[in-house]
Short mmCIF file of C-alpha atoms in Angstrom, two decimals:
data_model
loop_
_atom_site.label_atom_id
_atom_site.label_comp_id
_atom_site.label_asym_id
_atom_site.label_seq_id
_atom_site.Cartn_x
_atom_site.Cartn_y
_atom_site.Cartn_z
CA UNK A 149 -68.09 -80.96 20.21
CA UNK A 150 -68.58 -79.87 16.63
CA UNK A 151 -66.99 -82.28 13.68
CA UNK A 152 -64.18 -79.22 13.23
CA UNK A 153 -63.26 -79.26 17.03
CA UNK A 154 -60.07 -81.87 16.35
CA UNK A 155 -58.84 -79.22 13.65
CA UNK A 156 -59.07 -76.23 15.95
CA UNK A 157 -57.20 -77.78 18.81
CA UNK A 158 -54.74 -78.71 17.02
CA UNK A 159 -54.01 -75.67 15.13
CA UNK A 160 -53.85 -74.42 18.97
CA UNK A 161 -51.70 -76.87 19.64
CA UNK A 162 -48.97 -75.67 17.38
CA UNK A 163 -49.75 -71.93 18.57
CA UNK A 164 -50.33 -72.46 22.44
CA UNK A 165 -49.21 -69.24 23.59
CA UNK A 166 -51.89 -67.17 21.29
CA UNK A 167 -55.57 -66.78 22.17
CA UNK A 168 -55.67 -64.97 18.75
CA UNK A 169 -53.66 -66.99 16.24
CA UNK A 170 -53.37 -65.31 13.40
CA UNK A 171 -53.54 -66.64 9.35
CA UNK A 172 -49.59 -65.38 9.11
CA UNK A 173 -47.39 -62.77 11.20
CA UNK A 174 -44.15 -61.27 10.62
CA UNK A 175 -41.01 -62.49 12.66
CA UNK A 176 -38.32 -60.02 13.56
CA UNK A 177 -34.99 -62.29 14.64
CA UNK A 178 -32.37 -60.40 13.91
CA UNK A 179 -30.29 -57.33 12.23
CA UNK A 180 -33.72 -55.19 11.79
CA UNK A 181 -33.74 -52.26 14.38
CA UNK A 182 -30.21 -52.11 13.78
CA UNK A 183 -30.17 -51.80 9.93
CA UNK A 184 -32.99 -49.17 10.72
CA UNK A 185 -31.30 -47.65 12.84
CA UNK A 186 -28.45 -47.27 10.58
CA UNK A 187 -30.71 -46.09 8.00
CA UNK A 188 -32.07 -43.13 10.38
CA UNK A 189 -28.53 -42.20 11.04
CA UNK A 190 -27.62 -42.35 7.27
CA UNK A 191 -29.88 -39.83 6.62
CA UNK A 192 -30.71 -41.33 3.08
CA UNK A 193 -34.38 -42.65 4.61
CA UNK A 194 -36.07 -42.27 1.07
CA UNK A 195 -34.98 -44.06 -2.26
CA UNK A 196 -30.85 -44.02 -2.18
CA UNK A 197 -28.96 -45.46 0.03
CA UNK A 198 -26.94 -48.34 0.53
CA UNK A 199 -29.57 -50.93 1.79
CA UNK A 200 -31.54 -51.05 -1.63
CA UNK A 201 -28.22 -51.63 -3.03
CA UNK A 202 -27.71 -54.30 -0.90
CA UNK A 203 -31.02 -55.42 -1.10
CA UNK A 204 -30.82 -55.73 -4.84
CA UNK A 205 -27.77 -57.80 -4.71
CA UNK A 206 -29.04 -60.21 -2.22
CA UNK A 207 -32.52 -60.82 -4.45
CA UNK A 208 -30.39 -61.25 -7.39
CA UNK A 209 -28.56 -63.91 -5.53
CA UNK A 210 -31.48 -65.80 -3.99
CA UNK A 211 -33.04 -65.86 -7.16
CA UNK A 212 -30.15 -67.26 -9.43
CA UNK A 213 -30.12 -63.90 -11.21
CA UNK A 214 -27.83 -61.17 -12.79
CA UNK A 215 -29.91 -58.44 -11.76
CA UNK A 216 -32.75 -56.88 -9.43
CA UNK A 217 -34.30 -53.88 -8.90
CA UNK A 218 -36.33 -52.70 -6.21
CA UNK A 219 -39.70 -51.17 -6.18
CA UNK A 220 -42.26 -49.68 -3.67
CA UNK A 221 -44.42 -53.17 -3.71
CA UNK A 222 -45.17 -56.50 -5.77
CA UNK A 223 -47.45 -54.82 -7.34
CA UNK A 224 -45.26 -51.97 -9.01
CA UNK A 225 -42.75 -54.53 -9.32
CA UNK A 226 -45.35 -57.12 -11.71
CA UNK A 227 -46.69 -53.50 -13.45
CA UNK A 228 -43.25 -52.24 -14.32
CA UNK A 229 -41.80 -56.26 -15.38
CA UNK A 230 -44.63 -56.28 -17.96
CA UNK A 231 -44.19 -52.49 -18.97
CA UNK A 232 -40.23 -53.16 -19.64
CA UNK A 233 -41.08 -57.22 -21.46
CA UNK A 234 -43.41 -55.12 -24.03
CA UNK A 235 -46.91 -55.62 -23.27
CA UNK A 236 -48.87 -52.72 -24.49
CA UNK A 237 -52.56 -51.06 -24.19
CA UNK A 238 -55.20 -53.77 -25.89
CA UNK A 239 -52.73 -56.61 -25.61
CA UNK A 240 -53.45 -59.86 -24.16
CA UNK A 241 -51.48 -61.66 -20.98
CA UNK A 242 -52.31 -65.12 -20.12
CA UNK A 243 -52.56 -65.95 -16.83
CA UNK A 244 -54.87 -67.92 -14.32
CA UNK A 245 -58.00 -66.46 -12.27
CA UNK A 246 -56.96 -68.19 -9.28
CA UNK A 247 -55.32 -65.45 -8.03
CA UNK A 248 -54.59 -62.11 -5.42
CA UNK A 249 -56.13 -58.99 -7.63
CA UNK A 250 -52.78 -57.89 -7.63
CA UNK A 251 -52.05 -59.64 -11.10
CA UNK A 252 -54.54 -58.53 -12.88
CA UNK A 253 -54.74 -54.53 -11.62
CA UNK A 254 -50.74 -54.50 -12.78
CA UNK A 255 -52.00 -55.92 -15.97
CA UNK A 256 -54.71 -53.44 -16.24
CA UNK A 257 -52.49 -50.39 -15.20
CA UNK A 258 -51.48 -51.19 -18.76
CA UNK A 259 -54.49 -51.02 -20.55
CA UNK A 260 -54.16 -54.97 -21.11
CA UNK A 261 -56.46 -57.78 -20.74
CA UNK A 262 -56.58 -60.77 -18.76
CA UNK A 263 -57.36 -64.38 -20.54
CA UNK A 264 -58.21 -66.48 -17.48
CA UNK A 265 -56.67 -69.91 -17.91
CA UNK A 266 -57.41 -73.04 -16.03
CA UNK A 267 -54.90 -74.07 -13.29
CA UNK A 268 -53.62 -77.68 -12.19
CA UNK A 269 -55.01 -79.01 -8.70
CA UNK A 270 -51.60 -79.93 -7.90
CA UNK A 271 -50.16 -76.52 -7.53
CA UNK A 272 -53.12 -74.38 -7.56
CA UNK A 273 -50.61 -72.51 -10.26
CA UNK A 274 -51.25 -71.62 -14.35
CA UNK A 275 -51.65 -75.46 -16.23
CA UNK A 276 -49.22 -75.60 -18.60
CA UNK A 277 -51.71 -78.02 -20.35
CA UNK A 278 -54.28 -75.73 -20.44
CA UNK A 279 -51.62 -73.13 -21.36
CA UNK A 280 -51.02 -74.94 -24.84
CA UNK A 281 -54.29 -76.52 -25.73
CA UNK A 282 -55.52 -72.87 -25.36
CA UNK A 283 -52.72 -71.47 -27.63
CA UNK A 284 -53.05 -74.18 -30.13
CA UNK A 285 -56.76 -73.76 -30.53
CA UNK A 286 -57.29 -69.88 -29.95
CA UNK A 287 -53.76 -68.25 -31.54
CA UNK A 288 -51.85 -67.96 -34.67
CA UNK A 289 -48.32 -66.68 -35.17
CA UNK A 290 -46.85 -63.87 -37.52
CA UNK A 291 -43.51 -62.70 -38.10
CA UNK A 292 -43.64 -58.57 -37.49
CA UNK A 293 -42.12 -57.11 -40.43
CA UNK A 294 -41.59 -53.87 -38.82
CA UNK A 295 -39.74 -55.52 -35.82
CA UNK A 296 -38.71 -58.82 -37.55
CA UNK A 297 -40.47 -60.38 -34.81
CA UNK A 298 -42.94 -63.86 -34.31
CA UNK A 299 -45.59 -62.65 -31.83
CA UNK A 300 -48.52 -64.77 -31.19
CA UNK A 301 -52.19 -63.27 -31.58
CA UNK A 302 -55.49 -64.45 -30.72
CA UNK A 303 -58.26 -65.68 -33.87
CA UNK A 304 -60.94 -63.65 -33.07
CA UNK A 305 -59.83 -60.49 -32.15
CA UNK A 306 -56.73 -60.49 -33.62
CA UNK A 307 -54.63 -59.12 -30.61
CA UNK A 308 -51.42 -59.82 -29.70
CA UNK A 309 -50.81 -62.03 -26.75
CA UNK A 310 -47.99 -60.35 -25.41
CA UNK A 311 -47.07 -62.09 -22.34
CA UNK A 312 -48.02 -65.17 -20.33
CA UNK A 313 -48.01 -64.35 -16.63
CA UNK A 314 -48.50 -67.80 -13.86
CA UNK A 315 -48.55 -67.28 -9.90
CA UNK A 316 -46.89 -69.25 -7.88
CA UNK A 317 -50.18 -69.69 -4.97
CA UNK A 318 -49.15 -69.84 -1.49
CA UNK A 319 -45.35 -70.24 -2.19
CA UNK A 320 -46.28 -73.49 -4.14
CA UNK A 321 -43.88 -73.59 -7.41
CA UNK A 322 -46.03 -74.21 -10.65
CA UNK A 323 -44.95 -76.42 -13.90
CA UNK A 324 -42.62 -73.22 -15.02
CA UNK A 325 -40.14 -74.77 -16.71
CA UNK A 326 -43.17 -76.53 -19.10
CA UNK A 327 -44.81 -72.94 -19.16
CA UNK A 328 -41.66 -71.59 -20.48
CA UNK A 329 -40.81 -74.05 -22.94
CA UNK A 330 -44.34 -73.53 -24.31
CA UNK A 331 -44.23 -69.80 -24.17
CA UNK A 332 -40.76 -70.31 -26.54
CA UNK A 333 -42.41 -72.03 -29.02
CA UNK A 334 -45.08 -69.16 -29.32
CA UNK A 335 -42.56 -66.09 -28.96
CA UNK A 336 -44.36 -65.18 -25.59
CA UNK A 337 -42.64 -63.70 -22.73
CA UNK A 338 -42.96 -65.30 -19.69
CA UNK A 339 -43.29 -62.72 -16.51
CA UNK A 340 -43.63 -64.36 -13.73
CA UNK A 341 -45.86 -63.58 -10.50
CA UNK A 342 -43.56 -65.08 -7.72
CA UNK A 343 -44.79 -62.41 -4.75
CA UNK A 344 -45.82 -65.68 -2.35
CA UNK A 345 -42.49 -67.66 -3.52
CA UNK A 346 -39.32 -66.40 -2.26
CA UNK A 347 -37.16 -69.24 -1.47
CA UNK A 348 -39.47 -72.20 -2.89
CA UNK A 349 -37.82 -73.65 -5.74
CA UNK A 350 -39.24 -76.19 -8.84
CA UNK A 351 -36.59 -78.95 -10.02
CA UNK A 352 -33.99 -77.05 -8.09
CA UNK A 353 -34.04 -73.90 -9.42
CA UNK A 354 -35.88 -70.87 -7.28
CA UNK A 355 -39.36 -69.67 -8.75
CA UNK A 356 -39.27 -66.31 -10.28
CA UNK A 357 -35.84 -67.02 -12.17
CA UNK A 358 -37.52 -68.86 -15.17
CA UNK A 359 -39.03 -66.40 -16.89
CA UNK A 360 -37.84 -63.23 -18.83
CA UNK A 361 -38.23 -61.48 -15.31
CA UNK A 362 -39.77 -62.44 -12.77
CA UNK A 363 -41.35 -60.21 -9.51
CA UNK A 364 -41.07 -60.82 -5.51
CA UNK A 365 -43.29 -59.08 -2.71
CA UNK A 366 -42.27 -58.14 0.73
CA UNK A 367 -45.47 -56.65 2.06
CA UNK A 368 -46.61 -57.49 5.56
CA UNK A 369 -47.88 -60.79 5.61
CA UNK A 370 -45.41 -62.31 3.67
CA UNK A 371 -42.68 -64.99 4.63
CA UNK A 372 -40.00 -62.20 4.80
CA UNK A 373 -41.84 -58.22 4.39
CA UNK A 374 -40.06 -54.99 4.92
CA UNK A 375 -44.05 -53.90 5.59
CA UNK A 376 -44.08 -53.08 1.89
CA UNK A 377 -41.45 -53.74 -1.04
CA UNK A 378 -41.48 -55.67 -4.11
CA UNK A 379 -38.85 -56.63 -6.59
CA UNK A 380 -37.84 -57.15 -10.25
CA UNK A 381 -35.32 -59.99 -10.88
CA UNK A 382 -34.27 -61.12 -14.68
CA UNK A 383 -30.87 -61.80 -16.46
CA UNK A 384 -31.48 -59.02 -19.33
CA UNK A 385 -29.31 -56.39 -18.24
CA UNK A 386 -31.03 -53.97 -20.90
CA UNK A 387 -34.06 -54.40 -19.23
CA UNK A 388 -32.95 -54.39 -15.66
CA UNK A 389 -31.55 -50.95 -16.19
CA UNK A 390 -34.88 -49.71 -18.17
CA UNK A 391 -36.60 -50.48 -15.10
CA UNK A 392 -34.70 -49.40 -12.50
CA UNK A 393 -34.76 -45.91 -14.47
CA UNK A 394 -38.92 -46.28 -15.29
CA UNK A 395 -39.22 -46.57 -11.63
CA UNK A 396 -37.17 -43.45 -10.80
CA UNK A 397 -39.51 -41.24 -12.97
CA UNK A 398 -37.20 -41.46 -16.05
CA UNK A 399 -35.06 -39.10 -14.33
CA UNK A 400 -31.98 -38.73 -16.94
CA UNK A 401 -28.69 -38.95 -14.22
CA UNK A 402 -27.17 -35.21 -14.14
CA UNK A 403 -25.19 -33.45 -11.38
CA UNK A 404 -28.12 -30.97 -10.48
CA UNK A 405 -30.66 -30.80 -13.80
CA UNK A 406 -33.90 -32.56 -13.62
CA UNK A 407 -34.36 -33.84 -17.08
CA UNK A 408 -36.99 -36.59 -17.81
CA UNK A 409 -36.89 -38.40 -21.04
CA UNK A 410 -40.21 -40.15 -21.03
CA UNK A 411 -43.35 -40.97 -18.88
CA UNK A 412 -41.67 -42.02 -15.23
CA UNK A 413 -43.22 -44.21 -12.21
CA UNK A 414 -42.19 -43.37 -8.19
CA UNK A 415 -42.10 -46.80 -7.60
CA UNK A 416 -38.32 -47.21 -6.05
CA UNK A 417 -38.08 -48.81 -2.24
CA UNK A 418 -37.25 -46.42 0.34
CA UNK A 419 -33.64 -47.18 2.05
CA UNK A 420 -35.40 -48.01 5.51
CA UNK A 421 -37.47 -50.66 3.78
CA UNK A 422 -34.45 -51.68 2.38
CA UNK A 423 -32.68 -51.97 5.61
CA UNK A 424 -35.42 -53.69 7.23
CA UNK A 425 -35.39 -55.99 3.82
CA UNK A 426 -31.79 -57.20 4.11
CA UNK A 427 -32.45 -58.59 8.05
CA UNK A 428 -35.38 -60.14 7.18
CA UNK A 429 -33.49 -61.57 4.10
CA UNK A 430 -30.99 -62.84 6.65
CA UNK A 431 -33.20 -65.10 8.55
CA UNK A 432 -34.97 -66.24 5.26
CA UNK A 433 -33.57 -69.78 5.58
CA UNK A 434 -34.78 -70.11 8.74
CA UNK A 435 -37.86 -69.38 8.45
CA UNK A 436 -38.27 -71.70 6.02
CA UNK A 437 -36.86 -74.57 7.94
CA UNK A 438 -39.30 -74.13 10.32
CA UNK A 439 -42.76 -73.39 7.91
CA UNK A 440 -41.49 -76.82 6.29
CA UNK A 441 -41.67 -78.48 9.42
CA UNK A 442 -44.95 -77.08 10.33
CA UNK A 443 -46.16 -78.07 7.06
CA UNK A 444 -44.82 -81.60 8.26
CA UNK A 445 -46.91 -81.45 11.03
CA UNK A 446 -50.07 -80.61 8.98
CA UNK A 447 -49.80 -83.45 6.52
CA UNK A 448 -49.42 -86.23 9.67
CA UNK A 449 -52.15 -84.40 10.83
CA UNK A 450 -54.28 -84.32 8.41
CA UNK A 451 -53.25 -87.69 6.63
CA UNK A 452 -56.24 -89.40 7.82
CA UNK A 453 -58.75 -87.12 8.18
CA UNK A 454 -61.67 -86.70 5.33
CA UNK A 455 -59.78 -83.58 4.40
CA UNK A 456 -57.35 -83.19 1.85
CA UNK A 457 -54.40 -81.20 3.05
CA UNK A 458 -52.62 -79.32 0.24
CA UNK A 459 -49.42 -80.19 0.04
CA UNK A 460 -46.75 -79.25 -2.34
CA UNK A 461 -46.62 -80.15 -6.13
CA UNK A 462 -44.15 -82.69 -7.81
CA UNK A 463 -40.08 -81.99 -8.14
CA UNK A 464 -40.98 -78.37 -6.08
CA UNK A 465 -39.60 -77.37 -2.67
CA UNK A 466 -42.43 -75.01 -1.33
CA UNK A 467 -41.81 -72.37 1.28
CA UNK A 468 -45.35 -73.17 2.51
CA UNK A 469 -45.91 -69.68 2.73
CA UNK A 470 -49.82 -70.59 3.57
CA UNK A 471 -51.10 -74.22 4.26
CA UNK A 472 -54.04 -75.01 3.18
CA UNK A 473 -56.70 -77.72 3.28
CA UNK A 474 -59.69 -78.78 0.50
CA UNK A 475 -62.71 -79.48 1.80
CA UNK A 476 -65.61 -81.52 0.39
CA UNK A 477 -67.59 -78.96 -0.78
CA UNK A 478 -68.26 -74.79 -0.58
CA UNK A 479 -71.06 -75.79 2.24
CA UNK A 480 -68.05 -77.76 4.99
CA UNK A 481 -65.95 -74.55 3.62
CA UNK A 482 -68.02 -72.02 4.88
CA UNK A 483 -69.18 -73.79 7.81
CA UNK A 484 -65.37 -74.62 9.07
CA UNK A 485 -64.57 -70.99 8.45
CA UNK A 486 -67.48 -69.41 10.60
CA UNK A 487 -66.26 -72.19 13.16
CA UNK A 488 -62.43 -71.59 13.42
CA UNK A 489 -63.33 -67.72 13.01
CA UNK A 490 -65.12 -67.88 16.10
CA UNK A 491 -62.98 -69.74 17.97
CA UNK A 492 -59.98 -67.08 17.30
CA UNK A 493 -58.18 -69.16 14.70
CA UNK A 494 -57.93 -66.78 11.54
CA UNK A 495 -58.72 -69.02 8.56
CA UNK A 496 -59.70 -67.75 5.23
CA UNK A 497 -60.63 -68.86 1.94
CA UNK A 498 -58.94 -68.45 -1.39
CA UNK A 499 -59.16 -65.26 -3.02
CA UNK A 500 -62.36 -64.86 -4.93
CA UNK A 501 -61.63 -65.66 -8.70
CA UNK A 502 -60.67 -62.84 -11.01
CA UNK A 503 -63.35 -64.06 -13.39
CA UNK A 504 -66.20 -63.80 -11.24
CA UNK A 505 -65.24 -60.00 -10.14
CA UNK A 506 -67.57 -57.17 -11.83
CA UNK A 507 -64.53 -55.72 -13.98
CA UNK A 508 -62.94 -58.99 -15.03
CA UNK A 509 -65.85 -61.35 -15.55
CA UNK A 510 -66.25 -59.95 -19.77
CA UNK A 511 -62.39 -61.15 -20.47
CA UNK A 512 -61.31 -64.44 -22.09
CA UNK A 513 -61.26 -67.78 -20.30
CA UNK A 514 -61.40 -71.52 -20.61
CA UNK A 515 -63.45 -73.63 -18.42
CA UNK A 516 -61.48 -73.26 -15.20
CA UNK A 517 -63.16 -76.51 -13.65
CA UNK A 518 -60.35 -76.60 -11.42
CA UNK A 519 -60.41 -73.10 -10.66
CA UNK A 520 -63.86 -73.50 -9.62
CA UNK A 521 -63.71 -76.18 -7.87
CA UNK A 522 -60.40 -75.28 -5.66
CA UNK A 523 -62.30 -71.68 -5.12
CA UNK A 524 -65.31 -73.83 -3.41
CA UNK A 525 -63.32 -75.89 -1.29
CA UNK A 526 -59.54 -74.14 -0.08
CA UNK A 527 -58.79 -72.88 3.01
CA UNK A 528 -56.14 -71.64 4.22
CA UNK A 529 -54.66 -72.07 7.91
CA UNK A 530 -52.43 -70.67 10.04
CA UNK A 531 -49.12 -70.90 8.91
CA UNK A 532 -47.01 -68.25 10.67
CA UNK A 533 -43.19 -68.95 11.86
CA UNK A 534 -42.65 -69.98 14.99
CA UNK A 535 -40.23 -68.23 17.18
#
């Protein structure tokens, strides 16, 4: 029996009815093929209807906010939050490497560049100590005469750091309430990534209503998906509405004329994602419930082995969307995953850091030691719902 053998069979143990168990799978428990189905008979399939309206309305009140808007993915919905909080072509966003792509292509869609920042081995999420001994040392403010305006630019280059942009990894909250505060003293908007965080919460409050706006994904592997769908949630109603009309091509609204008043996006949800959105929304709760207590399970598990399971950070309530376990080094990482791979348990590793990827490795960063070292060592397990 190989020294990984305990894991695996008890990973099985949680899943016996799989001989595949996969890393996460969608549950369907309730209202979906009817809300589809509803949908169909609708007619509205595409963009309108009333299930994005009611979609919009339930985000809004899951995450503590006056508004939402729906888009296509998380990744139109993080593109179109930074487009609408003012980051511009050859601005900077702050945000960690330790990350899916997804953050940094949206912030690249705008001509924008990364600065990777270290992240805390609590949360796997954006330091906010990092965050400010990087601004103190790197950045200088200036009031903008021609907007009467402090923004925050960087020494060297002299660009503007126009928005600071954490993930919340694997549903984990990060210190957002200390990256805000920061961000305030610096005149930086704070976007942030919460596409693995619906429904996990720091000091009571749910992730991805702390920031100017804040973005949600629903593809297919997340805690609730609609097999694709994203969304935009902030309490500026200005720029709730400039979204919501960015992402329906800038189509001015007219009885019959098509009249667009600037450069548009197609990224608006369809009305059967929406319907399949607002079931899945419905059983949100209870999926939690039970990823918490598998994440129970886990840390008894795992509480003492040599390996360090990941569990979530101080004053947060994690959805656990993915567990996750450190190893001792990249060497037990790689072994364990060729192991558990091959024995039909799906396990991966993190995502391989933005900073070591061909088109971001030339872009700012600190000395993400913990970046590194969590990239060497994380894996995640399975973690799916089950029901």
């Amino acid at each position: 029996m190989n020294k990984f053998q305990e894991i695996i069979s008890f990973i099985k143990s949680i899943y016996p009815e799989k001989d595949f168990i996969p890393l996460h799978e969608p549950k369907f428990l309730g209202n979906e093929k009817k809300y589809l189905c509803d949908a169909i008979d609708s007619t509205f399939v595409s963009s309108v209807g009333a299930y994005v309206n009611k979609f919009e309305e339930m985000i809004a009140e899951i995450a503590g906010t006056q508004y939402a808007v729906a888009t296509v993915n998380g990744t139109s919905a993080l593109h179109m939050a930074m487009l609408v909080a003012g980051v511009k072509r050859d601005d900077l966003v702050i945000t960690q490497s330790l990350t899916f792509i997804a953050t940094c292509n949206a912030i690249s869609y705008i001509g924008a560049e990364p600065v990777f920042l270290d992240v805390d081995r609590s949360s796997a999420g954006l330091s906010p100590e990092s965050l400010e001994h990087w601004l103190k040392n790197n950045t200088y403010l200036k009031t903008d005469k021609d907007i009467g305006k402090l923004n925050c630019y960087h020494h060297l280059t002299n660009k503007r750091v126009a928005a600071v942009v954490p993930m919340h990894t694997f549903g984990h909250p990060v210190m957002i309430e200390e990256i805000v505060n920061i961000c305030e003293n610096y005149g930086i908007p704070v976007v942030e990534d919460a596409a693995e965080s619906l429904g996990s919460s720091y000091r009571g409050r749910q992730t991805g209503g702390f920031g100017l706006l804040g973005t949600f994904s629903f593809n297919g592997n997340k805690t609730v998906t609609c097999g694709g769908g994203g969304a935009i949630v902030t309490n500026d109603g200005d720029m709730a509405k400039k979204a919501k009309h960015l992402t329906t091509q800038a189509k001015v609204p007219h009885q019959w004329e098509f009249i667009h008043d600037e450069i548009g996006y197609n990224y608006r949800m369809p009305n059967l994602n929406a319907a399949l959105a607002c079931a899945q929304l419905e059983q949100l709760q209870k999926l939690i419930t039970d990823k918490r207590a598998i994440a129970e399970t886990y840390k008894a598990f795992f509480s003492d082995k040599a390996y360090h399971y990941f569990d979530e950070p101080p004053n947060s309530r994690s959805n656990f969307w993915l567990n996750a376990v450190l190893f001792s080094d990249k060497k037990e990482r790689d072994e364990f995953l060729a192991i558990s791979n091959a024995a039909q348990v799906m396990t991966r590793p993190v995502w391989r850091p933005m900073h070591q990827l061909p088109m971001f490795k030339e872009f700012l960063k600190d000395g993400l030691e913990n970046t590194n070292y969590l990239a060497d060592r994380l894996v995640n397990i399975p973690s799916s719902a089950r029901f």
